[in-house]
Coordinates of C-alpha atoms in Angstrom, one line a residue:
M162 CA -2.3 47.4 25.4
N163 CA -3.0 44.4 23.2
L164 CA -1.1 41.8 25.2
E165 CA -2.4 39.0 23.0
A166 CA -0.4 40.3 20.0
I167 CA 2.9 40.3 21.9
Y168 CA 5.2 37.5 21.1
H169 CA 8.7 36.5 21.5
R170 CA 10.6 33.3 22.1
P171 CA 14.5 32.6 22.5
K172 CA 16.5 31.6 19.4
L173 CA 15.3 31.5 15.7
N174 CA 14.7 34.8 14.3
W175 CA 13.7 36.3 17.7
A176 CA 16.9 36.1 19.9
Y177 CA 20.1 35.2 17.9
A178 CA 23.9 35.7 17.8
Y179 CA 24.5 38.1 15.0
D180 CA 28.3 37.7 15.5
H181 CA 30.7 36.4 18.2
E182 CA 29.8 39.2 20.7
T183 CA 26.5 40.6 19.6
I184 CA 22.8 39.3 20.2
H185 CA 19.9 40.7 18.5
L186 CA 16.4 40.6 20.4
R187 CA 13.2 41.1 18.7
L188 CA 9.8 41.5 19.8
R189 CA 6.3 41.3 18.0
A190 CA 3.5 43.6 19.0
K191 CA 0.4 44.9 17.5
K192 CA 0.9 47.6 14.8
G193 CA 0.9 50.9 16.4
D194 CA 0.1 49.6 19.8
L195 CA 3.3 50.2 21.7
T196 CA 5.0 53.6 22.1
E197 CA 8.1 52.5 23.6
V198 CA 10.0 49.1 24.4
H199 CA 13.2 48.3 26.3
A200 CA 15.0 44.9 26.8
W201 CA 15.8 44.5 30.3
T202 CA 19.1 42.6 30.1
G203 CA 22.0 41.5 32.3
D204 CA 24.4 38.6 33.1
K205 CA 22.7 35.9 35.1
Y206 CA 25.8 35.4 37.5
A207 CA 26.3 39.1 37.8
W208 CA 23.0 40.7 37.5
D209 CA 23.2 43.6 40.0
T210 CA 26.2 45.0 38.3
T211 CA 25.2 44.5 34.6
V212 CA 21.6 45.2 34.6
E213 CA 20.6 47.6 31.9
L214 CA 17.5 48.9 30.0
V215 CA 18.3 48.8 26.2
P216 CA 16.1 50.8 24.1
M217 CA 14.4 48.8 21.0
Y218 CA 13.1 50.5 17.7
V219 CA 10.6 49.3 15.1
M220 CA 13.0 47.3 12.7
S221 CA 9.9 46.4 10.3
S222 CA 6.3 46.3 10.1
D223 CA 3.4 44.5 8.2
H224 CA -0.4 45.2 8.3
Q225 CA -0.8 43.7 11.6
F226 CA 2.4 43.9 13.6
D227 CA 5.4 45.9 14.6
Y228 CA 8.7 44.1 15.0
W229 CA 10.9 45.9 17.6
E230 CA 14.6 45.0 17.7
C231 CA 17.8 46.0 19.6
E232 CA 21.4 44.9 19.8
V233 CA 23.1 43.9 23.0
K234 CA 26.8 43.0 23.6
P235 CA 26.8 41.0 26.8
P236 CA 30.1 41.5 28.5
F237 CA 30.6 37.9 29.3
R238 CA 28.5 36.2 26.2
R239 CA 25.7 35.3 28.2
L240 CA 22.3 37.1 28.7
K241 CA 19.2 37.0 30.9
Y242 CA 16.5 39.4 29.5
G243 CA 12.9 40.5 29.6
F244 CA 11.0 43.4 28.1
L245 CA 9.5 46.8 29.5
L246 CA 6.7 47.6 27.3
H247 CA 5.0 51.2 27.1
K248 CA 1.6 52.3 25.7
G249 CA 1.7 55.8 26.9
S250 CA 1.6 56.0 30.5
E251 CA 0.7 52.3 30.8
K252 CA 3.6 49.8 31.3
V253 CA 4.0 46.2 31.9
W254 CA 7.0 43.8 32.4
M255 CA 7.4 40.7 30.1
T256 CA 9.0 37.6 31.5
E257 CA 9.4 34.1 30.0
N258 CA 6.2 32.9 31.5
E259 CA 3.9 36.0 32.2
I260 CA 3.3 39.7 32.1
L261 CA 3.4 41.6 35.2
K262 CA 2.3 45.2 36.2
D263 CA 5.3 45.5 38.6
L264 CA 9.1 45.0 38.2
P265 CA 10.0 41.2 38.7
L266 CA 11.7 40.6 42.1
H267 CA 14.2 38.1 40.4
P268 CA 15.7 37.5 37.1
E269 CA 15.5 33.9 37.3
R270 CA 12.5 33.6 35.4
L271 CA 13.4 35.9 32.5
F272 CA 14.2 34.5 29.2
E273 CA 17.9 33.4 28.6
F274 CA 20.5 33.2 25.8
P275 CA 22.9 30.9 27.6
Y276 CA 26.1 31.7 25.8
I277 CA 27.3 32.9 22.6
N278 CA 29.2 29.7 21.5
P279 CA 31.1 31.0 18.3
I280 CA 30.9 27.7 16.5
D281 CA 26.9 28.1 16.9
V282 CA 27.0 31.6 15.2
F283 CA 25.5 31.6 12.0
T284 CA 28.0 33.3 9.6
P285 CA 27.2 33.1 6.0
P286 CA 30.2 33.9 3.4
A287 CA 31.1 37.6 3.6
W288 CA 31.8 37.8 -0.1
V289 CA 27.9 37.0 -0.9
K290 CA 26.8 40.5 0.7
E291 CA 29.0 42.1 -2.3
A292 CA 27.8 39.7 -4.9
V293 CA 25.8 40.5 -8.1
F294 CA 24.7 37.2 -9.6
Y295 CA 24.1 36.2 -13.1
Q296 CA 22.1 33.0 -14.0
I297 CA 23.2 30.9 -16.9
F298 CA 21.3 28.2 -18.5
P299 CA 24.4 26.5 -20.2
E300 CA 22.4 25.0 -23.2
R301 CA 21.1 28.4 -24.2
F302 CA 24.1 30.7 -23.5
A303 CA 26.7 30.3 -26.3
N304 CA 28.2 27.5 -28.6
G305 CA 31.7 27.8 -28.1
N306 CA 32.9 24.1 -29.2
P307 CA 30.5 22.9 -32.1
S308 CA 32.6 19.7 -32.1
I309 CA 30.9 18.3 -29.0
S310 CA 27.5 19.3 -29.9
S311 CA 25.1 16.4 -30.9
D312 CA 23.4 15.8 -34.1
Q313 CA 20.1 17.0 -32.7
V314 CA 21.4 20.6 -32.3
E315 CA 19.3 23.2 -34.2
P316 CA 20.6 26.7 -35.7
W317 CA 21.1 29.1 -32.9
G318 CA 18.3 31.4 -32.0
G319 CA 15.5 28.9 -33.1
T320 CA 12.1 28.5 -31.1
P321 CA 12.8 26.8 -27.9
T322 CA 10.8 23.4 -27.1
R323 CA 10.9 21.2 -23.8
D324 CA 13.2 18.9 -25.9
N325 CA 15.3 20.7 -28.5
Y326 CA 18.8 21.6 -28.3
F327 CA 20.9 24.5 -29.5
G328 CA 24.6 23.6 -28.7
G329 CA 25.2 25.7 -25.6
D330 CA 28.4 24.6 -24.0
L331 CA 31.0 25.7 -21.2
Q332 CA 33.4 26.7 -23.7
G333 CA 30.7 29.2 -24.8
V334 CA 30.7 30.6 -21.3
I335 CA 34.5 31.0 -21.2
D336 CA 34.5 32.9 -24.8
H337 CA 32.0 35.5 -23.3
L338 CA 33.5 36.2 -19.9
D339 CA 34.4 39.6 -21.2
H340 CA 30.7 40.4 -21.5
L341 CA 30.2 39.4 -17.9
T342 CA 33.0 41.5 -16.7
E343 CA 31.9 44.7 -18.6
L344 CA 28.4 44.2 -17.1
G345 CA 29.9 44.2 -13.7
V346 CA 28.5 40.9 -12.1
N347 CA 30.9 39.0 -9.9
A348 CA 29.1 35.6 -9.4
I349 CA 27.5 33.0 -11.7
Y350 CA 24.9 30.7 -11.0
F351 CA 24.7 27.8 -13.4
T352 CA 21.7 25.5 -13.7
P353 CA 22.8 21.9 -13.8
V354 CA 25.8 20.9 -15.8
F355 CA 26.1 17.2 -15.1
A356 CA 25.5 14.4 -17.5
A357 CA 21.7 13.9 -18.1
Q358 CA 19.2 13.1 -21.0
T359 CA 17.2 16.6 -21.1
N360 CA 18.4 20.0 -22.3
H361 CA 17.8 21.4 -18.7
K362 CA 19.8 18.8 -17.1
Y363 CA 17.7 18.2 -13.9
D364 CA 17.5 14.6 -14.5
T365 CA 21.0 13.6 -13.5
Q366 CA 22.5 10.5 -15.0
D367 CA 25.9 10.9 -13.4
Y368 CA 26.8 13.4 -10.8
M369 CA 30.5 13.1 -11.2
K370 CA 30.7 13.9 -14.9
I371 CA 30.0 17.0 -16.9
D372 CA 27.4 16.5 -19.6
P373 CA 29.4 15.7 -22.8
Q374 CA 27.5 18.3 -24.6
F375 CA 28.8 20.8 -22.4
G376 CA 32.5 19.9 -22.1
D377 CA 34.3 17.9 -19.5
A378 CA 35.8 18.4 -16.0
D379 CA 38.9 20.0 -17.5
T380 CA 36.9 22.6 -19.2
M381 CA 34.8 23.1 -16.0
K382 CA 38.0 23.5 -14.1
E383 CA 39.4 26.0 -16.7
L384 CA 36.0 27.9 -16.5
V385 CA 36.1 28.2 -12.8
Q386 CA 39.9 29.5 -12.8
K387 CA 39.2 31.9 -15.4
C388 CA 36.2 33.3 -13.6
H389 CA 38.4 33.4 -10.4
D390 CA 40.9 35.4 -12.2
R391 CA 38.4 38.0 -12.9
G392 CA 36.9 37.9 -9.3
I393 CA 33.8 36.0 -10.4
R394 CA 32.7 33.2 -8.1
V395 CA 30.8 30.1 -9.3
L396 CA 27.8 28.3 -8.1
L397 CA 26.6 25.1 -9.5
D398 CA 23.2 23.4 -9.1
A399 CA 23.0 20.4 -6.9
V400 CA 19.9 18.1 -7.7
F401 CA 20.0 15.9 -4.7
N402 CA 16.2 15.4 -4.3
H403 CA 15.9 13.2 -7.3
A404 CA 18.0 11.7 -10.1
G405 CA 17.2 10.8 -13.5
A406 CA 15.8 7.7 -15.0
T407 CA 19.2 6.8 -16.4
F408 CA 20.8 7.1 -13.2
A409 CA 22.8 3.7 -13.0
P410 CA 21.2 2.6 -9.6
F411 CA 17.7 3.3 -10.8
L412 CA 18.4 1.3 -13.9
D413 CA 19.6 -1.4 -11.7
V414 CA 16.4 -1.6 -9.9
Q415 CA 14.3 -1.7 -13.1
E416 CA 16.2 -4.4 -14.2
K417 CA 16.7 -6.5 -11.0
G418 CA 13.6 -5.5 -9.0
D419 CA 13.7 -6.6 -5.3
Q420 CA 17.1 -8.2 -6.1
S421 CA 18.7 -5.0 -6.8
K422 CA 21.3 -3.8 -4.2
F423 CA 20.0 -0.4 -4.9
K424 CA 16.3 -0.7 -4.3
D425 CA 16.6 1.3 -1.0
W426 CA 18.2 4.2 -2.8
F427 CA 14.7 5.1 -3.7
H428 CA 11.4 5.5 -2.3
I429 CA 9.5 2.7 -3.8
R430 CA 6.0 1.7 -2.9
K431 CA 5.5 -1.3 -5.3
L432 CA 7.6 -3.4 -7.7
P433 CA 8.0 -3.5 -10.4
L434 CA 8.7 0.3 -11.3
Q435 CA 6.0 1.4 -13.4
V436 CA 3.3 4.2 -13.9
E437 CA -0.2 3.3 -12.9
H438 CA -2.9 5.6 -13.7
G439 CA -0.6 8.5 -14.2
I440 CA 1.2 8.0 -10.8
P441 CA 4.6 6.2 -10.6
T442 CA 4.9 3.3 -8.1
Y443 CA 7.9 5.1 -6.6
D444 CA 8.3 8.7 -5.3
T445 CA 9.5 11.3 -7.8
F446 CA 9.8 14.9 -8.3
A447 CA 6.1 15.8 -8.7
F448 CA 4.9 13.0 -10.7
E449 CA 7.8 12.9 -13.3
P450 CA 8.6 9.3 -13.9
H451 CA 12.1 10.4 -15.2
M452 CA 12.9 12.0 -12.0
P453 CA 12.9 9.3 -9.1
K454 CA 13.4 10.7 -5.7
L455 CA 16.5 9.7 -3.9
N456 CA 16.2 8.3 -0.3
T457 CA 18.8 10.5 1.4
E458 CA 18.2 8.6 4.7
N459 CA 20.0 5.8 3.2
P460 CA 23.5 5.8 4.3
E461 CA 25.0 4.9 1.0
V462 CA 22.9 7.4 -0.9
R463 CA 24.2 10.0 1.6
E464 CA 27.6 8.9 1.4
Y465 CA 27.5 9.2 -2.5
L466 CA 25.9 12.5 -2.6
L467 CA 28.2 14.2 -0.1
G468 CA 31.1 13.0 -1.9
V469 CA 29.9 14.6 -4.8
A470 CA 29.2 18.1 -3.1
E471 CA 32.9 17.7 -1.8
Y472 CA 34.5 16.7 -5.0
W473 CA 33.5 19.6 -7.1
I474 CA 34.5 22.0 -4.5
K475 CA 37.9 20.5 -3.6
E476 CA 38.9 19.3 -7.1
I477 CA 37.4 21.9 -9.5
G478 CA 37.1 24.7 -7.1
I479 CA 33.4 26.0 -7.2
D480 CA 32.3 28.3 -4.7
G481 CA 29.2 26.9 -3.6
W482 CA 26.0 25.2 -4.5
R483 CA 22.5 25.9 -5.3
L484 CA 20.1 23.1 -3.9
D485 CA 17.2 22.2 -6.1
V486 CA 13.9 21.3 -4.4
A487 CA 15.7 21.8 -1.1
N488 CA 12.6 21.6 1.1
E489 CA 11.7 18.0 0.2
V490 CA 15.1 16.7 1.4
D491 CA 15.5 15.7 5.0
H492 CA 17.0 18.1 7.5
Y493 CA 19.5 15.7 8.8
F494 CA 20.8 15.3 5.2
W495 CA 21.5 19.2 4.8
R496 CA 23.1 19.4 8.2
E497 CA 25.5 16.6 7.1
F498 CA 25.9 18.5 3.8
R499 CA 26.9 21.5 5.5
K500 CA 29.6 20.1 7.3
V501 CA 31.1 18.5 4.5
V502 CA 30.8 21.6 2.2
K503 CA 32.1 24.0 4.9
T504 CA 35.1 21.7 5.8
A505 CA 35.9 21.5 2.1
N506 CA 35.7 25.3 1.9
P507 CA 34.4 27.2 4.7
D508 CA 33.7 30.2 2.3
A509 CA 31.7 28.4 0.3
F510 CA 28.0 29.5 -0.4
I511 CA 24.9 27.1 0.3
L512 CA 21.8 28.3 -1.4
G513 CA 18.5 26.4 -1.0
E514 CA 15.7 26.7 -3.5
I515 CA 12.7 27.3 -1.2
W516 CA 9.7 29.4 -2.6
N517 CA 8.1 29.9 0.8
E518 CA 9.0 30.9 4.1
A519 CA 12.3 29.2 5.0
S520 CA 13.2 29.7 8.7
P521 CA 13.7 26.2 9.6
W522 CA 16.7 25.8 7.1
L523 CA 18.2 29.2 8.2
E524 CA 19.4 28.7 11.7
G525 CA 23.1 28.4 10.8
D526 CA 23.1 24.6 10.6
Q527 CA 21.9 24.0 7.0
F528 CA 21.7 26.7 4.4
D529 CA 23.3 30.2 4.2
A530 CA 20.3 31.5 2.2
V531 CA 17.4 30.8 0.0
M532 CA 16.2 32.1 -3.3
N533 CA 13.9 35.1 -2.1
Y534 CA 10.7 34.3 -4.0
P535 CA 8.6 36.3 -1.4
L536 CA 10.4 39.4 -2.6
T537 CA 10.0 38.4 -6.1
N538 CA 6.3 38.2 -5.4
A539 CA 6.0 41.5 -3.6
I540 CA 7.8 43.3 -6.4
T541 CA 5.7 41.5 -9.1
D542 CA 2.4 42.1 -7.2
F543 CA 3.2 45.8 -6.8
I544 CA 4.9 46.8 -10.1
V545 CA 4.0 44.2 -12.7
E546 CA 0.5 43.0 -11.6
R547 CA -0.6 46.2 -9.9
I548 CA -2.8 44.1 -7.5
S549 CA -1.1 45.6 -4.4
D550 CA -0.3 49.3 -3.3
A551 CA 2.5 50.9 -1.7
S552 CA 0.9 50.1 1.8
Q553 CA 0.8 46.2 0.9
Y554 CA 4.3 46.3 -0.8
A555 CA 5.8 47.7 2.4
S556 CA 3.8 45.2 4.6
A557 CA 5.2 42.3 2.6
I558 CA 8.7 43.6 2.8
G559 CA 8.4 44.2 6.5
L560 CA 7.1 40.7 7.2
Q561 CA 9.9 39.3 5.1
L562 CA 12.6 41.2 7.0
S563 CA 11.1 40.1 10.2
R564 CA 11.2 36.3 9.3
Y565 CA 14.9 35.7 9.4
P566 CA 18.2 36.5 11.4
R567 CA 19.7 39.5 9.8
Q568 CA 22.8 37.9 8.5
A569 CA 20.4 35.6 6.5
S570 CA 18.6 38.6 4.9
E571 CA 22.0 40.2 4.0
V572 CA 22.8 37.2 1.8
A573 CA 19.4 36.3 0.5
F574 CA 19.4 35.6 -3.2
N575 CA 17.0 37.9 -4.9
L576 CA 15.5 37.5 -8.3
L577 CA 12.8 38.6 -10.5
D578 CA 12.8 35.9 -13.2
S579 CA 14.4 32.6 -13.9
H580 CA 14.4 29.6 -16.1
D581 CA 11.3 28.5 -13.7
T582 CA 9.3 31.6 -14.7
P583 CA 8.3 33.9 -17.4
R584 CA 11.0 36.7 -18.1
L585 CA 10.4 39.9 -16.5
L586 CA 10.1 42.2 -19.7
T587 CA 7.1 39.8 -20.9
L588 CA 5.5 40.1 -17.4
C589 CA 5.9 43.8 -17.9
E590 CA 4.1 43.6 -21.4
G591 CA 7.2 45.1 -23.1
N592 CA 7.3 48.3 -20.7
K593 CA 10.9 49.0 -20.1
D594 CA 10.0 51.8 -17.6
K595 CA 8.3 49.1 -15.3
F596 CA 10.9 46.8 -15.9
K597 CA 13.6 49.2 -14.8
L598 CA 11.6 50.2 -11.8
A599 CA 11.2 46.5 -10.7
E600 CA 15.0 46.1 -11.0
V601 CA 15.5 49.3 -8.9
L602 CA 13.5 47.9 -6.1
M603 CA 15.3 44.5 -6.4
F604 CA 18.8 46.2 -6.5
T605 CA 18.1 48.5 -3.6
Y606 CA 16.9 45.7 -1.3
T607 CA 18.9 43.7 1.4
G608 CA 20.7 40.7 -0.3
S609 CA 22.2 39.8 -3.5
P610 CA 20.5 40.5 -6.8
C611 CA 20.5 38.0 -9.7
I612 CA 20.1 38.8 -13.4
Y613 CA 18.8 36.2 -15.5
Y614 CA 20.9 35.8 -18.7
G615 CA 19.8 38.2 -21.5
D616 CA 17.7 40.4 -19.5
E617 CA 20.5 42.8 -19.9
F618 CA 19.7 43.0 -23.6
G619 CA 15.9 43.0 -23.3
M620 CA 15.2 39.3 -24.0
D621 CA 11.5 38.4 -23.4
G622 CA 9.9 34.9 -23.2
G623 CA 6.9 33.4 -21.4
A624 CA 6.8 30.4 -19.2
D625 CA 9.1 27.4 -19.8
P626 CA 10.2 26.7 -22.5
D627 CA 9.8 30.2 -23.9
C628 CA 11.8 31.7 -21.0
R629 CA 14.9 29.5 -22.0
K630 CA 15.7 31.1 -25.5
C631 CA 19.2 31.3 -26.9
M632 CA 21.2 34.3 -25.5
V633 CA 21.2 37.1 -28.0
W634 CA 24.7 37.7 -29.3
D635 CA 23.8 39.7 -32.5
A636 CA 24.6 43.3 -31.6
D637 CA 21.7 44.6 -33.6
Q638 CA 19.3 42.7 -31.5
Q639 CA 20.6 43.9 -28.2
D640 CA 19.2 46.5 -26.2
R641 CA 22.2 48.5 -25.3
D642 CA 20.1 51.2 -23.1
L643 CA 19.2 48.2 -20.8
F644 CA 22.7 47.1 -20.7
S645 CA 23.8 50.4 -19.6
F646 CA 21.1 50.7 -17.1
Y647 CA 22.2 47.4 -15.5
Q648 CA 25.8 48.6 -15.4
Q649 CA 24.6 51.8 -13.6
L650 CA 22.5 49.8 -11.0
I651 CA 25.7 47.5 -10.3
R652 CA 27.9 50.4 -9.9
I653 CA 25.5 52.3 -7.6
R654 CA 25.0 49.1 -5.3
S655 CA 28.8 48.7 -5.3
E656 CA 29.4 52.3 -4.3
L657 CA 26.9 52.4 -1.6
P658 CA 27.2 49.9 1.2
A659 CA 23.9 51.0 2.7
L660 CA 22.2 49.4 -0.1
R661 CA 23.9 46.0 0.9
T662 CA 23.7 46.0 4.6
G663 CA 22.0 49.1 5.8
T664 CA 18.6 49.1 7.8
L665 CA 15.5 49.7 5.8
H666 CA 12.5 51.8 6.6
F667 CA 9.6 53.3 4.6
L668 CA 9.1 56.8 4.7
S669 CA 6.0 56.8 2.2
A670 CA 3.8 53.8 1.6
E671 CA 0.4 54.9 1.9
E672 CA -2.8 52.8 1.4
G673 CA -4.2 53.1 -2.1
S674 CA -1.0 54.9 -3.0
T675 CA 1.4 54.4 -6.1
K676 CA 4.0 56.5 -4.4
L677 CA 6.9 54.7 -2.4
V678 CA 9.9 56.2 -0.6
F679 CA 12.2 53.9 1.6
H680 CA 15.3 54.8 3.4
R681 CA 18.5 52.7 3.7
Q682 CA 21.0 53.7 6.5
L683 CA 24.5 52.4 7.3
D684 CA 26.3 54.3 10.0
E685 CA 26.7 58.0 8.4
E686 CA 25.5 56.9 4.9
T687 CA 21.8 57.7 4.0
V688 CA 20.2 56.6 1.0
L689 CA 16.8 57.4 -0.3
I690 CA 14.9 55.5 -2.8
F691 CA 11.9 57.0 -4.7
A692 CA 9.5 55.0 -6.7
N693 CA 6.5 56.3 -8.8
N694 CA 4.4 53.0 -9.9
D695 CA 2.1 55.1 -12.0
N696 CA 1.6 55.9 -15.6
I697 CA 1.5 59.5 -14.9
I698 CA 4.1 62.1 -13.6
Q699 CA 4.0 62.4 -9.8
T700 CA 5.8 64.4 -7.2
L701 CA 6.9 62.5 -4.0
E702 CA 7.6 64.4 -0.8
V703 CA 9.3 63.4 2.4
N704 CA 10.6 65.0 5.5
V705 CA 14.4 65.0 5.8
E706 CA 17.0 66.5 8.0
E707 CA 19.8 66.9 5.3
K708 CA 19.6 69.7 2.9
Q709 CA 21.4 68.6 -0.2
W710 CA 20.9 65.2 -2.2
K711 CA 22.7 63.6 -5.2
D712 CA 20.9 61.6 -7.7
N713 CA 23.2 58.5 -8.3
F714 CA 21.9 57.9 -11.7
T715 CA 22.1 61.5 -13.1
G716 CA 24.4 63.3 -10.8
E717 CA 21.6 65.9 -10.4
K718 CA 21.4 67.8 -7.2
W719 CA 18.1 67.9 -5.1
I720 CA 17.5 70.6 -2.5
A721 CA 15.3 70.2 0.6
K722 CA 13.2 73.3 1.4
Q723 CA 12.0 73.7 5.0
G724 CA 12.9 70.2 5.8
K725 CA 10.9 68.5 2.9
L726 CA 12.5 66.9 -0.1
A727 CA 10.3 66.9 -3.1
V728 CA 11.2 64.6 -6.1
R729 CA 9.3 64.9 -9.5
L730 CA 9.4 61.5 -11.1
P731 CA 8.2 60.5 -14.7
A732 CA 5.7 57.6 -15.1
Y733 CA 7.3 54.5 -13.5
G734 CA 10.1 56.7 -12.6
Y735 CA 12.7 56.2 -9.9
A736 CA 15.5 57.9 -8.0
I737 CA 18.5 56.7 -5.7
L738 CA 19.5 59.9 -3.7
T739 CA 22.5 60.0 -1.3
A740 CA 22.6 62.8 1.3
I741 CA 25.6 65.3 0.6
V742 CA 27.3 65.7 4.0
Q743 CA 28.4 69.4 4.4

């Protein structure tokens, strides 16, 4: 037994309250090392009458470790616990401080989950589990009100640059809500809509004002209401890490220097504000002089930004915030931010932009979820770049599932492209079959999928600014096959709850293989996802208990023979099958 690989600690993703009566326990062990694991649990004040051995199962694996998990419902919300570990006939007991050959005499030195305090339970908004997001870059979606367009506006559909404009606005979104309803999405994420000097609006000039090129607060309120009438939620982009160079407090510091009452609103290393050898004398986003970093430790800055967060939820009715460059802002601010936002609307969604492992922000006191770039990377490496095999893909997914409490994974914001990345179709070099396979993997994974505007019509584009082309509204240029494909994917995800919150286990993911099969399970619903990540026809075979299966794309029935289900797939083919209960 490899004891050095065994790991557990209370709280975080290892021991947490899933709801008001359920605790999840996890333990890490070397992959394939342990043959059986039990949690040894009981109430610390009534140990003798509540002690129980709870079986654990491998909830996920990566190349190095297995992650064992179980659910416990302590009768009095308190839990003392240890672990009983087996490797064949060998067994040991794990307490908080040591590993013993014999059963510990007393429970006092076990791990402890002191009490499930309801206020501490991490409870993301339930609606996010059902959401399919659609990301809109407002300046490039549709021009619905040419009268507010600036003189700089170029003809729709021209070549995007970092500085040009095409007149997209909020009225344009209102005019095309039928399109979103037909597609089937039920949530929109907008990149910034507040007054700014650029086409992307990440350099905020006024957080309390809609950019005049997009409309005004009344237009935004109308858009939100019409979205709500259709069952569509609205998420706005909060750029609270930094402001823009035309932000009034920053201009005041530029003018008055050390005499400015706003000088402590920013992180200034040297006055006057200037750029020396390519580096601003003040902190910024990256080294962009026009994006000065805000000092969110300053009480005045904090009060101002928290007021912004509250206003757009209470007065305009938005359903939450996506937080730009979230990991560069202090944790104290985000904890205060959560209190304000959840007081204004307990059902509001708080989504952080973090590209890496993000567990410090997902303990229930800051964000509800983060943008799931580790999933993006896993799918891209496997399907697009072909630099990983099925085993490596399964390992990446297993690691990701182990990192966060289950409720955080259930509302993860899953994406394959965005305004920050090349478009998926371009990454796939125009191969629609690879494109579809990548989307199938995303839509059948835990969390909420997001479609970048225009992907449903086959829009392509390289890195910024090419990924920010004008939306294709000319029917002759729209790929209706892809549109129908997305409609089917959204329908299937909606009809199968197991795809949203079920367990996920890999049935076939061999080293060096391009064949992938994984299993989603929720109560009595069983779903199998088959993926052929190769340019040749392949047959994928797995052991199953059920005899008959239905293909959710085609309606075709598949029959298992002698406990084996064989599915023949074309190049980059896929199938989503559900068991037919007799």
